[in-house]
Amino acid sequence: MKPRRWNPDTVAPPLGRYSHLAEVPPGHRLVFLAGQLGVAPNGTLADGAEAQGRQIFANVEALLTAEGAGPEHLVKLLTLVAGTEHLAGYRAAQAEAFAKWFPDQDFPAQTLAVVAALAGPGYAVEVEAIAAVPA
């Protein structure tokens, strides 16, 4: 069983790739993923927002796999983008990952915020996540 995600018709439709509501089904435990940056396992930072986004989604998938879960178990994402100039690159990476992860467009809840900066120089995007993993 995966999380229930939906958009009631009592509010405006989502403006992007997300659902307004996500519900954790019985028999699941919440797993919190720390904010992921576009850093490869060898410690190198990807170049540019799109490449960082691709690496971030690869990191999220690897962390979910380590928990015996997958993207279908995501209930909430928080995305921070360091400046509007990085939005297009991030959105391209997200579109690519989400096309693979959510072909039925059953997206998790998500918040996207544009911020002045992230934790260090060169970081364009950071994504943290919450997943509902079968117990």
JSON list of C-alpha atoms in Angstrom, two decimals:
[
{"chain": "A", "resi": 1, "resn": "MET", "atom": "CA", "xyz": [0.00, 0.00, 0.00]},
{"chain": "A", "resi": 2, "resn": "LYS", "atom": "CA", "xyz": [1.29, 3.46, -0.83]},
{"chain": "A", "resi": 3, "resn": "PRO", "atom": "CA", "xyz": [0.36, 6.86, 0.59]},
{"chain": "A", "resi": 4, "resn": "ARG", "atom": "CA", "xyz": [-2.92, 8.36, -0.53]},
{"chain": "A", "resi": 5, "resn": "ARG", "atom": "CA", "xyz": [-2.37, 11.65, -2.35]},
{"chain": "A", "resi": 6, "resn": "TRP", "atom": "CA", "xyz": [-5.12, 13.87, -3.70]},
{"chain": "A", "resi": 7, "resn": "ASN", "atom": "CA", "xyz": [-6.36, 17.31, -4.64]},
{"chain": "A", "resi": 8, "resn": "PRO", "atom": "CA", "xyz": [-9.85, 18.13, -3.42]},
{"chain": "A", "resi": 9, "resn": "ASP", "atom": "CA", "xyz": [-11.94, 20.30, -5.71]},
{"chain": "A", "resi": 10, "resn": "THR", "atom": "CA", "xyz": [-12.57, 22.72, -2.84]},
{"chain": "A", "resi": 11, "resn": "VAL", "atom": "CA", "xyz": [-9.21, 24.41, -3.52]},
{"chain": "A", "resi": 12, "resn": "ALA", "atom": "CA", "xyz": [-7.50, 25.52, -6.73]},
{"chain": "A", "resi": 13, "resn": "PRO", "atom": "CA", "xyz": [-5.63, 22.81, -8.65]},
{"chain": "A", "resi": 14, "resn": "PRO", "atom": "CA", "xyz": [-1.89, 22.53, -7.93]},
{"chain": "A", "resi": 15, "resn": "LEU", "atom": "CA", "xyz": [0.35, 24.96, -9.79]},
{"chain": "A", "resi": 16, "resn": "GLY", "atom": "CA", "xyz": [2.98, 22.29, -10.42]},
{"chain": "A", "resi": 17, "resn": "ARG", "atom": "CA", "xyz": [4.01, 18.70, -9.78]},
{"chain": "A", "resi": 18, "resn": "TYR", "atom": "CA", "xyz": [2.53, 18.15, -6.33]},
{"chain": "A", "resi": 19, "resn": "SER", "atom": "CA", "xyz": [-0.62, 17.11, -4.49]},
{"chain": "A", "resi": 20, "resn": "HIS", "atom": "CA", "xyz": [-2.33, 19.28, -1.90]},
{"chain": "A", "resi": 21, "resn": "LEU", "atom": "CA", "xyz": [-2.84, 16.36, 0.49]},
{"chain": "A", "resi": 22, "resn": "ALA", "atom": "CA", "xyz": [-0.94, 13.20, 1.34]},
{"chain": "A", "resi": 23, "resn": "GLU", "atom": "CA", "xyz": [-2.03, 10.64, 3.92]},
{"chain": "A", "resi": 24, "resn": "VAL", "atom": "CA", "xyz": [0.09, 7.97, 5.58]},
{"chain": "A", "resi": 25, "resn": "PRO", "atom": "CA", "xyz": [-1.69, 4.61, 5.45]},
{"chain": "A", "resi": 26, "resn": "PRO", "atom": "CA", "xyz": [-2.02, 2.37, 8.53]},
{"chain": "A", "resi": 27, "resn": "GLY", "atom": "CA", "xyz": [0.91, 0.08, 9.15]},
{"chain": "A", "resi": 28, "resn": "HIS", "atom": "CA", "xyz": [3.52, 2.54, 7.88]},
{"chain": "A", "resi": 29, "resn": "ARG", "atom": "CA", "xyz": [6.30, 4.41, 9.65]},
{"chain": "A", "resi": 30, "resn": "LEU", "atom": "CA", "xyz": [7.51, 7.88, 8.82]},
{"chain": "A", "resi": 31, "resn": "VAL", "atom": "CA", "xyz": [11.09, 8.22, 7.58]},
{"chain": "A", "resi": 32, "resn": "PHE", "atom": "CA", "xyz": [12.63, 11.69, 7.39]},
{"chain": "A", "resi": 33, "resn": "LEU", "atom": "CA", "xyz": [15.33, 12.36, 4.80]},
{"chain": "A", "resi": 34, "resn": "ALA", "atom": "CA", "xyz": [17.71, 15.21, 5.57]},
{"chain": "A", "resi": 35, "resn": "GLY", "atom": "CA", "xyz": [18.08, 17.95, 2.99]},
{"chain": "A", "resi": 36, "resn": "GLN", "atom": "CA", "xyz": [19.94, 16.53, 0.01]},
{"chain": "A", "resi": 37, "resn": "LEU", "atom": "CA", "xyz": [22.35, 18.57, -2.06]},
{"chain": "A", "resi": 38, "resn": "GLY", "atom": "CA", "xyz": [23.67, 17.82, -5.53]},
{"chain": "A", "resi": 39, "resn": "VAL", "atom": "CA", "xyz": [26.69, 16.01, -4.12]},
{"chain": "A", "resi": 40, "resn": "ALA", "atom": "CA", "xyz": [27.74, 12.63, -5.56]},
{"chain": "A", "resi": 41, "resn": "PRO", "atom": "CA", "xyz": [28.79, 9.72, -3.31]},
{"chain": "A", "resi": 42, "resn": "ASN", "atom": "CA", "xyz": [32.45, 10.64, -3.98]},
{"chain": "A", "resi": 43, "resn": "GLY", "atom": "CA", "xyz": [31.83, 14.13, -2.53]},
{"chain": "A", "resi": 44, "resn": "THR", "atom": "CA", "xyz": [31.86, 16.14, -5.74]},
{"chain": "A", "resi": 45, "resn": "LEU", "atom": "CA", "xyz": [29.24, 18.82, -6.31]},
{"chain": "A", "resi": 46, "resn": "ALA", "atom": "CA", "xyz": [27.41, 18.66, -9.62]},
{"chain": "A", "resi": 47, "resn": "ASP", "atom": "CA", "xyz": [27.73, 21.73, -11.84]},
{"chain": "A", "resi": 48, "resn": "GLY", "atom": "CA", "xyz": [24.55, 23.79, -12.18]},
{"chain": "A", "resi": 49, "resn": "ALA", "atom": "CA", "xyz": [21.01, 23.52, -10.88]},
{"chain": "A", "resi": 50, "resn": "GLU", "atom": "CA", "xyz": [19.83, 20.88, -13.36]},
{"chain": "A", "resi": 51, "resn": "ALA", "atom": "CA", "xyz": [22.77, 18.55, -12.70]},
{"chain": "A", "resi": 52, "resn": "GLN", "atom": "CA", "xyz": [22.45, 19.16, -8.95]},
{"chain": "A", "resi": 53, "resn": "GLY", "atom": "CA", "xyz": [18.73, 18.36, -9.19]},
{"chain": "A", "resi": 54, "resn": "ARG", "atom": "CA", "xyz": [19.48, 15.07, -10.96]},
{"chain": "A", "resi": 55, "resn": "GLN", "atom": "CA", "xyz": [22.01, 14.15, -8.28]},
{"chain": "A", "resi": 56, "resn": "ILE", "atom": "CA", "xyz": [19.59, 15.13, -5.52]},
{"chain": "A", "resi": 57, "resn": "PHE", "atom": "CA", "xyz": [16.90, 12.84, -6.91]},
{"chain": "A", "resi": 58, "resn": "ALA", "atom": "CA", "xyz": [19.46, 10.04, -7.26]},
{"chain": "A", "resi": 59, "resn": "ASN", "atom": "CA", "xyz": [20.43, 10.60, -3.60]},
{"chain": "A", "resi": 60, "resn": "VAL", "atom": "CA", "xyz": [16.78, 10.56, -2.49]},
{"chain": "A", "resi": 61, "resn": "GLU", "atom": "CA", "xyz": [16.18, 7.33, -4.38]},
{"chain": "A", "resi": 62, "resn": "ALA", "atom": "CA", "xyz": [19.32, 5.75, -2.86]},
{"chain": "A", "resi": 63, "resn": "LEU", "atom": "CA", "xyz": [18.22, 6.72, 0.66]},
{"chain": "A", "resi": 64, "resn": "LEU", "atom": "CA", "xyz": [14.73, 5.33, 0.08]},
{"chain": "A", "resi": 65, "resn": "THR", "atom": "CA", "xyz": [16.21, 2.10, -1.27]},
{"chain": "A", "resi": 66, "resn": "ALA", "atom": "CA", "xyz": [18.33, 1.82, 1.89]},
{"chain": "A", "resi": 67, "resn": "GLU", "atom": "CA", "xyz": [15.04, 1.90, 3.84]},
{"chain": "A", "resi": 68, "resn": "GLY", "atom": "CA", "xyz": [13.42, -0.76, 1.65]},
{"chain": "A", "resi": 69, "resn": "ALA", "atom": "CA", "xyz": [11.23, 1.87, 0.03]},
{"chain": "A", "resi": 70, "resn": "GLY", "atom": "CA", "xyz": [10.94, 3.77, -3.21]},
{"chain": "A", "resi": 71, "resn": "PRO", "atom": "CA", "xyz": [9.69, 7.11, -4.55]},
{"chain": "A", "resi": 72, "resn": "GLU", "atom": "CA", "xyz": [6.12, 5.82, -4.40]},
{"chain": "A", "resi": 73, "resn": "HIS", "atom": "CA", "xyz": [6.41, 6.07, -0.60]},
{"chain": "A", "resi": 74, "resn": "LEU", "atom": "CA", "xyz": [7.16, 9.82, -0.59]},
{"chain": "A", "resi": 75, "resn": "VAL", "atom": "CA", "xyz": [4.51, 11.91, 1.15]},
{"chain": "A", "resi": 76, "resn": "LYS", "atom": "CA", "xyz": [6.18, 15.33, 1.38]},
{"chain": "A", "resi": 77, "resn": "LEU", "atom": "CA", "xyz": [9.07, 17.22, -0.19]},
{"chain": "A", "resi": 78, "resn": "LEU", "atom": "CA", "xyz": [10.53, 20.58, 0.76]},
{"chain": "A", "resi": 79, "resn": "THR", "atom": "CA", "xyz": [12.62, 22.15, -1.99]},
{"chain": "A", "resi": 80, "resn": "LEU", "atom": "CA", "xyz": [14.85, 25.18, -1.49]},
{"chain": "A", "resi": 81, "resn": "VAL", "atom": "CA", "xyz": [16.27, 26.92, -4.56]},
{"chain": "A", "resi": 82, "resn": "ALA", "atom": "CA", "xyz": [19.00, 29.52, -4.12]},
{"chain": "A", "resi": 83, "resn": "GLY", "atom": "CA", "xyz": [17.72, 32.23, -6.43]},
{"chain": "A", "resi": 84, "resn": "THR", "atom": "CA", "xyz": [15.18, 32.35, -9.23]},
{"chain": "A", "resi": 85, "resn": "GLU", "atom": "CA", "xyz": [17.95, 31.85, -11.80]},
{"chain": "A", "resi": 86, "resn": "HIS", "atom": "CA", "xyz": [18.10, 28.19, -10.71]},
{"chain": "A", "resi": 87, "resn": "LEU", "atom": "CA", "xyz": [14.38, 27.44, -10.98]},
{"chain": "A", "resi": 88, "resn": "ALA", "atom": "CA", "xyz": [14.36, 26.34, -14.64]},
{"chain": "A", "resi": 89, "resn": "GLY", "atom": "CA", "xyz": [17.27, 23.94, -14.15]},
{"chain": "A", "resi": 90, "resn": "TYR", "atom": "CA", "xyz": [15.75, 22.43, -11.04]},
{"chain": "A", "resi": 91, "resn": "ARG", "atom": "CA", "xyz": [12.34, 22.08, -12.66]},
{"chain": "A", "resi": 92, "resn": "ALA", "atom": "CA", "xyz": [13.89, 20.26, -15.63]},
{"chain": "A", "resi": 93, "resn": "ALA", "atom": "CA", "xyz": [15.57, 17.76, -13.30]},
{"chain": "A", "resi": 94, "resn": "GLN", "atom": "CA", "xyz": [12.37, 17.35, -11.31]},
{"chain": "A", "resi": 95, "resn": "ALA", "atom": "CA", "xyz": [10.31, 16.77, -14.48]},
{"chain": "A", "resi": 96, "resn": "GLU", "atom": "CA", "xyz": [12.74, 14.04, -15.52]},
{"chain": "A", "resi": 97, "resn": "ALA", "atom": "CA", "xyz": [12.70, 12.28, -12.13]},
{"chain": "A", "resi": 98, "resn": "PHE", "atom": "CA", "xyz": [8.96, 12.65, -11.61]},
{"chain": "A", "resi": 99, "resn": "ALA", "atom": "CA", "xyz": [8.16, 11.27, -15.09]},
{"chain": "A", "resi": 100, "resn": "LYS", "atom": "CA", "xyz": [9.96, 8.10, -14.02]},
{"chain": "A", "resi": 101, "resn": "TRP", "atom": "CA", "xyz": [8.79, 8.03, -10.41]},
{"chain": "A", "resi": 102, "resn": "PHE", "atom": "CA", "xyz": [5.16, 9.13, -10.84]},
{"chain": "A", "resi": 103, "resn": "PRO", "atom": "CA", "xyz": [4.02, 8.21, -14.37]},
{"chain": "A", "resi": 104, "resn": "ASP", "atom": "CA", "xyz": [0.40, 8.43, -13.20]},
{"chain": "A", "resi": 105, "resn": "GLN", "atom": "CA", "xyz": [1.07, 11.99, -11.89]},
{"chain": "A", "resi": 106, "resn": "ASP", "atom": "CA", "xyz": [0.21, 10.90, -8.32]},
{"chain": "A", "resi": 107, "resn": "PHE", "atom": "CA", "xyz": [2.66, 13.40, -6.84]},
{"chain": "A", "resi": 108, "resn": "PRO", "atom": "CA", "xyz": [3.58, 13.84, -3.16]},
{"chain": "A", "resi": 109, "resn": "ALA", "atom": "CA", "xyz": [2.79, 17.05, -1.32]},
{"chain": "A", "resi": 110, "resn": "GLN", "atom": "CA", "xyz": [5.55, 19.59, -1.91]},
{"chain": "A", "resi": 111, "resn": "THR", "atom": "CA", "xyz": [6.68, 23.06, -0.94]},
{"chain": "A", "resi": 112, "resn": "LEU", "atom": "CA", "xyz": [9.14, 25.00, -3.09]},
{"chain": "A", "resi": 113, "resn": "ALA", "atom": "CA", "xyz": [10.81, 28.14, -1.75]},
{"chain": "A", "resi": 114, "resn": "VAL", "atom": "CA", "xyz": [13.30, 30.48, -3.34]},
{"chain": "A", "resi": 115, "resn": "VAL", "atom": "CA", "xyz": [15.91, 31.51, -0.78]},
{"chain": "A", "resi": 116, "resn": "ALA", "atom": "CA", "xyz": [18.87, 33.88, -0.79]},
{"chain": "A", "resi": 117, "resn": "ALA", "atom": "CA", "xyz": [21.45, 31.14, -0.25]},
{"chain": "A", "resi": 118, "resn": "LEU", "atom": "CA", "xyz": [22.00, 27.59, 0.96]},
{"chain": "A", "resi": 119, "resn": "ALA", "atom": "CA", "xyz": [24.59, 26.17, 3.37]},
{"chain": "A", "resi": 120, "resn": "GLY", "atom": "CA", "xyz": [27.64, 26.72, 1.19]},
{"chain": "A", "resi": 121, "resn": "PRO", "atom": "CA", "xyz": [28.95, 28.29, -2.01]},
{"chain": "A", "resi": 122, "resn": "GLY", "atom": "CA", "xyz": [27.86, 26.64, -5.23]},
{"chain": "A", "resi": 123, "resn": "TYR", "atom": "CA", "xyz": [24.77, 24.93, -3.81]},
{"chain": "A", "resi": 124, "resn": "ALA", "atom": "CA", "xyz": [21.81, 25.78, -6.04]},
{"chain": "A", "resi": 125, "resn": "VAL", "atom": "CA", "xyz": [19.14, 23.38, -4.74]},
{"chain": "A", "resi": 126, "resn": "GLU", "atom": "CA", "xyz": [18.34, 21.37, -1.62]},
{"chain": "A", "resi": 127, "resn": "VAL", "atom": "CA", "xyz": [15.50, 18.86, -1.20]},
{"chain": "A", "resi": 128, "resn": "GLU", "atom": "CA", "xyz": [14.35, 17.19, 2.02]},
{"chain": "A", "resi": 129, "resn": "ALA", "atom": "CA", "xyz": [11.69, 14.50, 2.10]},
{"chain": "A", "resi": 130, "resn": "ILE", "atom": "CA", "xyz": [9.32, 12.50, 4.28]},
{"chain": "A", "resi": 131, "resn": "ALA", "atom": "CA", "xyz": [8.36, 8.98, 3.28]},
{"chain": "A", "resi": 132, "resn": "ALA", "atom": "CA", "xyz": [5.74, 6.55, 4.61]},
{"chain": "A", "resi": 133, "resn": "VAL", "atom": "CA", "xyz": [7.49, 3.17, 4.61]},
{"chain": "A", "resi": 134, "resn": "PRO", "atom": "CA", "xyz": [5.64, -0.10, 5.28]},
{"chain": "A", "resi": 135, "resn": "ALA", "atom": "CA", "xyz": [6.41, -1.25, 8.84]}
]
